[in-house]
Coordinates of C-alpha atoms and ligand atoms in Angstrom, one line a residue:
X1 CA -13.7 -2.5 38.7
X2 CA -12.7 -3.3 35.2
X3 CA -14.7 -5.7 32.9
X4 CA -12.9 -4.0 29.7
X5 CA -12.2 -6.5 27.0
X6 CA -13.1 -9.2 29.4
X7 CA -15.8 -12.4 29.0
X8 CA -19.3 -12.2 30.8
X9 CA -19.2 -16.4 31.3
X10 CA -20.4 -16.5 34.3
X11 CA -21.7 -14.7 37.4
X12 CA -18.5 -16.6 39.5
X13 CA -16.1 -13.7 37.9
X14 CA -17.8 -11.1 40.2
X15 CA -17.3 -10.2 43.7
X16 CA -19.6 -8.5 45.6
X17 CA -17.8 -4.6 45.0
X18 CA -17.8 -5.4 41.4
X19 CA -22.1 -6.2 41.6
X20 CA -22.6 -2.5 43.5
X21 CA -20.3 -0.7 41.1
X22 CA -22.1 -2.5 38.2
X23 CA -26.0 -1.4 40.3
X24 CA -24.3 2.5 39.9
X25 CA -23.7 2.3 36.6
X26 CA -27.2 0.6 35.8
X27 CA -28.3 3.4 37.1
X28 CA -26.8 6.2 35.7
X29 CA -27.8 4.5 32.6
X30 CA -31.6 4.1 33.5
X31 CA -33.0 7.0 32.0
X32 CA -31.7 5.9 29.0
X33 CA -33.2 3.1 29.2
X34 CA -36.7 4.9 30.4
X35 CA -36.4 7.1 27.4
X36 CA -36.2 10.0 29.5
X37 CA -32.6 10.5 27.7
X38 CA -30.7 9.4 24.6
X39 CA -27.1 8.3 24.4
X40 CA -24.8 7.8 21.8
X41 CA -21.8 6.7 23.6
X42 CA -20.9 3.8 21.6
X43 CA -21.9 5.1 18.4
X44 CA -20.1 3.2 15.4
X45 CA -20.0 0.5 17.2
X46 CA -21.1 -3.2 16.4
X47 CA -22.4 -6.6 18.4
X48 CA -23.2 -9.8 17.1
X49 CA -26.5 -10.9 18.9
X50 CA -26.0 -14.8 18.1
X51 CA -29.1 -17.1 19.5
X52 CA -29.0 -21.0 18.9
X53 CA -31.8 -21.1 21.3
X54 CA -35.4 -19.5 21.4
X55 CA -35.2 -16.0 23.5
X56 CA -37.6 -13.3 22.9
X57 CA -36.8 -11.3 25.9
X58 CA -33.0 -11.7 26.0
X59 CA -32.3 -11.4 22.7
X60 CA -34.3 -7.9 21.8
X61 CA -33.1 -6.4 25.1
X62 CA -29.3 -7.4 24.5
X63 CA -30.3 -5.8 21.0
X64 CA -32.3 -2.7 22.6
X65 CA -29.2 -2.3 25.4
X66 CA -26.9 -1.9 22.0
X67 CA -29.4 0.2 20.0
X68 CA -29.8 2.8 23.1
X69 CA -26.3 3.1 23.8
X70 CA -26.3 4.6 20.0
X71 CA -24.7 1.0 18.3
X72 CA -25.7 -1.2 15.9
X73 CA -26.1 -4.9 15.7
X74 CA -26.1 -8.0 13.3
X75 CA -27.6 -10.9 14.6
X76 CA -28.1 -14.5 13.7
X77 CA -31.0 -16.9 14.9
X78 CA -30.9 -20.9 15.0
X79 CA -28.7 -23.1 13.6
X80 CA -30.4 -23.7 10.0
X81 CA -29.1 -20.0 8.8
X82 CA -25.9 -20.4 10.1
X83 CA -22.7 -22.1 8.9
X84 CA -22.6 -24.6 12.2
X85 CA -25.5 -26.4 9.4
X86 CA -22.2 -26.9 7.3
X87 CA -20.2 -28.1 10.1
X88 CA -18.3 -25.3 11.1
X89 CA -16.5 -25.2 15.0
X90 CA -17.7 -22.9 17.1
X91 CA -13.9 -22.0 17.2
X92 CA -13.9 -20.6 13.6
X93 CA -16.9 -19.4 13.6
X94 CA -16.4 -17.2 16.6
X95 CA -12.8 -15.8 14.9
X96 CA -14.8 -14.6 12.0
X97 CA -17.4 -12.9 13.9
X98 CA -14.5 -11.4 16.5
X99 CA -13.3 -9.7 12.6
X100 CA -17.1 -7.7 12.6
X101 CA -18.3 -7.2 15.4
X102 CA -17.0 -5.3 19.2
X103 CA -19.1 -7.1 21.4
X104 CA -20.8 -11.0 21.1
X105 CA -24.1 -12.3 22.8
X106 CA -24.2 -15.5 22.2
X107 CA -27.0 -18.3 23.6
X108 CA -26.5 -21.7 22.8
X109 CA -28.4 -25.4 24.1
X110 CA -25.1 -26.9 25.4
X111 CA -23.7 -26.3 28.9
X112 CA -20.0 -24.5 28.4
X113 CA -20.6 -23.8 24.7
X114 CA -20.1 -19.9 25.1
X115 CA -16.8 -20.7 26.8
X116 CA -15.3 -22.9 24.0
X117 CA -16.6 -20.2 21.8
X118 CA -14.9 -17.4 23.4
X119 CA -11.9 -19.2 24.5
X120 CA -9.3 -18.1 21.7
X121 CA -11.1 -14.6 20.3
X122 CA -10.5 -11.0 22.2
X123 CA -13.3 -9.4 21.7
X124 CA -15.6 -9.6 24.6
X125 CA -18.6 -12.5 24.8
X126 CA -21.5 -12.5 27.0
X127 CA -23.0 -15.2 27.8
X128 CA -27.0 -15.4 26.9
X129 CA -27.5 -18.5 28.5
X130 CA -25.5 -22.0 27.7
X131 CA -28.6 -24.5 28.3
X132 CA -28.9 -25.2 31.7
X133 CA -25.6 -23.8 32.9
X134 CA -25.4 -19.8 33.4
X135 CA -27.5 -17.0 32.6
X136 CA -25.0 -14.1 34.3
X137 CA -27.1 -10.9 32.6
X138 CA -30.4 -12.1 33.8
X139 CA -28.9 -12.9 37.0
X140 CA -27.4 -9.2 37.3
X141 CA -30.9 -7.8 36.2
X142 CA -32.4 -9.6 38.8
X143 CA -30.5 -8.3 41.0
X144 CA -30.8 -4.7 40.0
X145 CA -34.5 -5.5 40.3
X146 CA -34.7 -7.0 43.9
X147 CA -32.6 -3.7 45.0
X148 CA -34.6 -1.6 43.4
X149 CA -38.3 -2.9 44.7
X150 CA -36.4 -3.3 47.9
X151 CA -35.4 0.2 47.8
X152 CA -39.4 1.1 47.5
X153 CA -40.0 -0.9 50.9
X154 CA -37.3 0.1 53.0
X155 CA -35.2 -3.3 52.8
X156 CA -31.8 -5.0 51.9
X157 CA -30.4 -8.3 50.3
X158 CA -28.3 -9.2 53.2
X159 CA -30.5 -11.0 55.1
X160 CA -33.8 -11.3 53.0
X161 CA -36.2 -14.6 52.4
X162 CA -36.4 -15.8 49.5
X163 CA -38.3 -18.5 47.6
X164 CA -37.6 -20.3 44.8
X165 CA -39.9 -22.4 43.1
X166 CA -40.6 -24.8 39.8
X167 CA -37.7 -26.2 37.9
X168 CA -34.8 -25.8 40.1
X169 CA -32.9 -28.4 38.9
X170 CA -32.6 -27.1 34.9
X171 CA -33.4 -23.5 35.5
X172 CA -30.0 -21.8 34.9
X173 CA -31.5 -18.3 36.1
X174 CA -31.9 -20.0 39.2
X175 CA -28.1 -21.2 39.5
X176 CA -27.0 -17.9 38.5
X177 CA -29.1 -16.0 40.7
X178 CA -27.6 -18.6 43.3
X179 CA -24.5 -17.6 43.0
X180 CA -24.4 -13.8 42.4
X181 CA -26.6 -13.9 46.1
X182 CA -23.9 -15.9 47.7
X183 CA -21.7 -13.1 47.8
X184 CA -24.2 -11.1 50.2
X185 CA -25.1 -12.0 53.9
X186 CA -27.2 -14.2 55.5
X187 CA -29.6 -14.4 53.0
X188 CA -32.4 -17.4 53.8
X189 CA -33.4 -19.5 50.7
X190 CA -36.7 -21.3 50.4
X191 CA -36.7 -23.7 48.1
X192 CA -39.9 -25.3 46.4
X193 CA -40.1 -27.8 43.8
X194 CA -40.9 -31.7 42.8
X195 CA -38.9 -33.8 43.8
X196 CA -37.6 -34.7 40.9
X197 CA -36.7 -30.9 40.3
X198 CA -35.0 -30.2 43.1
X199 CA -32.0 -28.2 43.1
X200 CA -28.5 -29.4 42.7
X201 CA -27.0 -30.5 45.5
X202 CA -23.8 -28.6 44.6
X203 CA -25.5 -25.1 45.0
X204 CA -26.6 -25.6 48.1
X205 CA -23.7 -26.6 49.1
X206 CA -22.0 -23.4 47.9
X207 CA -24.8 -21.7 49.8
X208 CA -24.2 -23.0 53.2
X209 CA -20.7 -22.4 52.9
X210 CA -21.2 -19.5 52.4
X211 CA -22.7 -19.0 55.4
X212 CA -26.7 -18.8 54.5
X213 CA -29.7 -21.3 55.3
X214 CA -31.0 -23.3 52.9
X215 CA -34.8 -24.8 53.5
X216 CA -36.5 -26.8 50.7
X217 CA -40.0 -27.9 50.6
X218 CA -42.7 -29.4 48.5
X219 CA -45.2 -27.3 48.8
X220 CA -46.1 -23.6 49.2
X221 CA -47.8 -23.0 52.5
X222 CA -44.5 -23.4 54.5
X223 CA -41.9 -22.3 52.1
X224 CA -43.8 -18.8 51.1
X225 CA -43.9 -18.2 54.8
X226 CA -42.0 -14.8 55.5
X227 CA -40.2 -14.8 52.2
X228 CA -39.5 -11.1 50.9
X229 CA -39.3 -12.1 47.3
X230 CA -41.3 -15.3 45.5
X231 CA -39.2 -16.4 42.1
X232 CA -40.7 -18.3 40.1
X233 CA -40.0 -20.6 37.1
X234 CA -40.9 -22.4 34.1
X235 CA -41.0 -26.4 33.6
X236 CA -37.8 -26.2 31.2
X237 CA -39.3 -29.8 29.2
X238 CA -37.0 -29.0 26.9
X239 CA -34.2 -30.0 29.0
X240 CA -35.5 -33.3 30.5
X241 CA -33.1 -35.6 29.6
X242 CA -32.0 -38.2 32.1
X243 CA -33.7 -40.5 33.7
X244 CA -36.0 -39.3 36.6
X245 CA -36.2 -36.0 35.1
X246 CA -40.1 -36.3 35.0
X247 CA -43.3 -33.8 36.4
X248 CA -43.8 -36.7 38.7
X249 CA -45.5 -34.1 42.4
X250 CA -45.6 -30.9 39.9
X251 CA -49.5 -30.1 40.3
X252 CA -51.6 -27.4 40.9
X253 CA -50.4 -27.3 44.8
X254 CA -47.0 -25.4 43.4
X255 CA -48.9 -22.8 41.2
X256 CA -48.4 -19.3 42.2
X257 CA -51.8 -17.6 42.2
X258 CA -53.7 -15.0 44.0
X259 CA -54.7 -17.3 46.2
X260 CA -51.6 -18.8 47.3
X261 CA -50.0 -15.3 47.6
X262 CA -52.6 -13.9 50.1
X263 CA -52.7 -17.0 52.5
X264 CA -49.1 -17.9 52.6
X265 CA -47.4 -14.5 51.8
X266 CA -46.5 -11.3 53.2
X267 CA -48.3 -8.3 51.3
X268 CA -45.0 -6.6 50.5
X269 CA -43.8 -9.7 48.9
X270 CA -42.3 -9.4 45.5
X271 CA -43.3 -11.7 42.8
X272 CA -40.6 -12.4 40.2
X273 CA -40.2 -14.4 37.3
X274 CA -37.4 -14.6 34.4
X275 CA -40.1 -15.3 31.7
X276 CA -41.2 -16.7 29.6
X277 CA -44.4 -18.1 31.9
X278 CA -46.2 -21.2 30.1
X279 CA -49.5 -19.7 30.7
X280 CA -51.1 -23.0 28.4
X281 CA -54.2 -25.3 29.4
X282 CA -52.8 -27.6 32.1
X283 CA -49.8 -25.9 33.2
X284 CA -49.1 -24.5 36.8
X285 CA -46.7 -21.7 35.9
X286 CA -47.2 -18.3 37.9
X287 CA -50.9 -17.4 37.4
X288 CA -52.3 -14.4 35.0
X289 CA -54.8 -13.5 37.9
X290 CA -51.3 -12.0 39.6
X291 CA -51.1 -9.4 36.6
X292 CA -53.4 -6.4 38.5
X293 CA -51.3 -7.0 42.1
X294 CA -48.5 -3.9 42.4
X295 CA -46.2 -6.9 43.9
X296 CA -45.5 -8.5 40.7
X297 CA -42.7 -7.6 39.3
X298 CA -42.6 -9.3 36.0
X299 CA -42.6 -6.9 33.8
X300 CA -40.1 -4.1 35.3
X301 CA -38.2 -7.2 36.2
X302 CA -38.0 -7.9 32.2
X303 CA -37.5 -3.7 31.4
X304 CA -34.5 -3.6 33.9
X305 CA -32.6 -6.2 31.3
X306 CA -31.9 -3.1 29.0
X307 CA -30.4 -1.3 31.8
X308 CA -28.3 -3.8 33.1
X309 CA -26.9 -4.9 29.7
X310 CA -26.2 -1.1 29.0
X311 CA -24.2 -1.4 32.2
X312 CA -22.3 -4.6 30.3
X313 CA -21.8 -3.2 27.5
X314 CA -20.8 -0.3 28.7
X315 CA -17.9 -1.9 31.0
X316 CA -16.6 -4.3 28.5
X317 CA -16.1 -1.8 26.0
X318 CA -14.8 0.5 28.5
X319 CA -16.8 3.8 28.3
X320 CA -19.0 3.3 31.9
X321 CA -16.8 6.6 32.8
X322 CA -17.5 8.5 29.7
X323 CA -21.4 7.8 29.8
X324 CA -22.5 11.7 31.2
X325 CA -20.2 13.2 28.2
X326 CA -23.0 11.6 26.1
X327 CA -26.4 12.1 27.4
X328 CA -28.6 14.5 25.6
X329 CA -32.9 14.6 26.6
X330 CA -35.2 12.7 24.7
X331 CA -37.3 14.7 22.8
X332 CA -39.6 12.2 21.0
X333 CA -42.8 11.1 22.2
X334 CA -42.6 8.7 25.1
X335 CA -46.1 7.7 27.4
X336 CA -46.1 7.9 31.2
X337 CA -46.2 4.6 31.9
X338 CA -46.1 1.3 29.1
X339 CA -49.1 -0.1 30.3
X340 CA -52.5 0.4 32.3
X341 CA -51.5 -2.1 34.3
X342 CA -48.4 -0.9 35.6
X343 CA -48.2 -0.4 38.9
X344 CA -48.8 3.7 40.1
X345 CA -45.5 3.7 41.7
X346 CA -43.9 2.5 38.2
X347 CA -43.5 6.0 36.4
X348 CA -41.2 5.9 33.5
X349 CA -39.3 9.2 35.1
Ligands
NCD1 C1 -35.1 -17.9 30.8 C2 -34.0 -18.6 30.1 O1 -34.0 -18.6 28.8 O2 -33.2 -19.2 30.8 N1 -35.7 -16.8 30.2 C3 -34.9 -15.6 30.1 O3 -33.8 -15.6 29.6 N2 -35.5 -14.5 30.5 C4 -36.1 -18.8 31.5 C5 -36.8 -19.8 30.7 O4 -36.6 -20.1 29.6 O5 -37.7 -20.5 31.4

């Protein structure tokens, strides 16, 4: 596989060999990213960590992924700071920053921005999300994450359950996800949302071309039914634009709790989320009395984003081979796990 000098855009540019050799080099790369071991392999060098959008998660662990690997970064954040305020193309701006910086991130509100901005420079552009198109990195760090738990438990992608449920219709880690599982087999997807949410009719079209089954439903009793994995979303109200795009059926009945999770779900499901979850008065995102269940996956799901955007970085600058040269152990203080309520499995070794 070679991703040197090329555009992350989105998750369509890999095949299925590329995705496993991409899982290896995650995870030579995860005690890096465990803090067991430092590397400096791309020392010197620079990204450009450019978010038009709010991110907390994507944004520091494109930035950590950098930092680890022994680079540095310049960002910007919003458009206020920025010279798009002045009127600026995205097509000069992104020339100018291709003269600083070896790698881009950039997340923007408009579906295909981060193409047009990468179109003309050669330096390589990931794409943090371009509104409700593509998400490719957190699609590749969810896979890494459903592999891994699934390593734990004795079971593989090709032919797993999975349900999907909230905002199908805007949620671009959704479409990404999608696609990247397309490429395995006989996968069986669930999918749970309002009506008015539902997902695009285009991807699950892709999907049963593909070759996989496709269920939706409205509510959780039969659609959690035998599922391996339970991904849940946000209501992304920021993107309701069109008509009909409204909360009309989205009620408590679609909340992923405790409760739902023990009467409709196998007790080796895994509970995934992209986050952020709206965890305000009022709204049914995945519920906080999940946080002391081993299954939820949450928060390794969110730590496995700096391993997986090592990996990126790593292959677009081309040094995935050189990564052993570079490794040396961590000697500074690092706890056994980050939190009490990390599952006993979850050791940072
Ligand atoms: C998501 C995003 O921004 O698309 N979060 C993320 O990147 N981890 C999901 C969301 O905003 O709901």
């Amino acid at each position: 596989m070679s991703l040197l000098g090329r555009h992350i855009l989105s998750i369509d540019q890999f095949d299925r060999q590329e995705l496993e050799s991409l899982l290896e080099i995650a995870k030579t790369l995860e005690p890096v990213a465990k803090r067991k071991m430092r590397c400096d392999v791309l020392r010197g060098a620079v990204m450009a960590n450019l978010f038009f959008e709010a991110s907390t998660r994507t944004r520091l662990s494109f930035h950590t992924a950098f930092a680890r690997l022994g680079g540095s970064v310049i960002s910007t954040v919003g458009f206020t700071f920025s010279s798009i305020s002045k009127g600026e193309s995205l097509g000069d701006t992104a020339r100018v920053i291709a003269g600083y910086a070896d790698a881009i991130v950039m997340r923007h509100p408009d579906i295909g921005s981060v193409a047009t901005f990468a179109k003309d420079i050669h330096i390589p552009v990931i794409n943090a999300g371009d509104g409700a198109g593509e998400h490719p990195s957190q699609a590749l760090l969810d896979y890494y994450t459903i592999n891994k738990e699934f390593k734990r438990l004795g079971k593989t992608i090709d032919g797993m359950h999975i349900a999907m449920v909230g905002d199908l219709k805007h949620g671009r880690t959704i479409h990404s996800l999608c696609k990247l599982l397309q490429r395995f087999d006989n996968i069986c997807f669930h999918f749970i949302a309002p009506d008015m949410l539902r997902i695009p009719n285009n991807i699950i079209q892709m999907l049963k071309q593909s070759g996989h089954q496709v269920f939706e439903y409205g509510d959780l009793a039969e659609g959690l039914a035998g599922v391996d994995v339970v991904y849940a979303t946000r209501m992304q109200k920021e993107r309701f634009t069109q008509a009909g795009d409204d909360l009309t059926g989205y009620s408590e009945n679609l909340r992923i709790n405790c409760q739902a999770i023990e009467q409709y779900a196998e007790d080796d499901v895994i509970i995934m989320h992209p986050l952020p979850r709206d965890s305000r008065e009022g709204v049914y995102d995945l519920s906080e009395d999940l946080d002391d269940m081993s299954q939820l996956a949450i928060f390794r799901q969110a730590d496995n984003g700096v391993t997986m955007r090592m990996a990126l970085f790593a292959c677009v600058l081309g040094v995935e081979k050189t990564i052993g040269q570079y490794l040396t152990p961590n000697k500074a203080f690092v706890p056994e796990r980050y939190s009490s309520k990390d599952a006993d499995f979850y050791q940072i070794d």
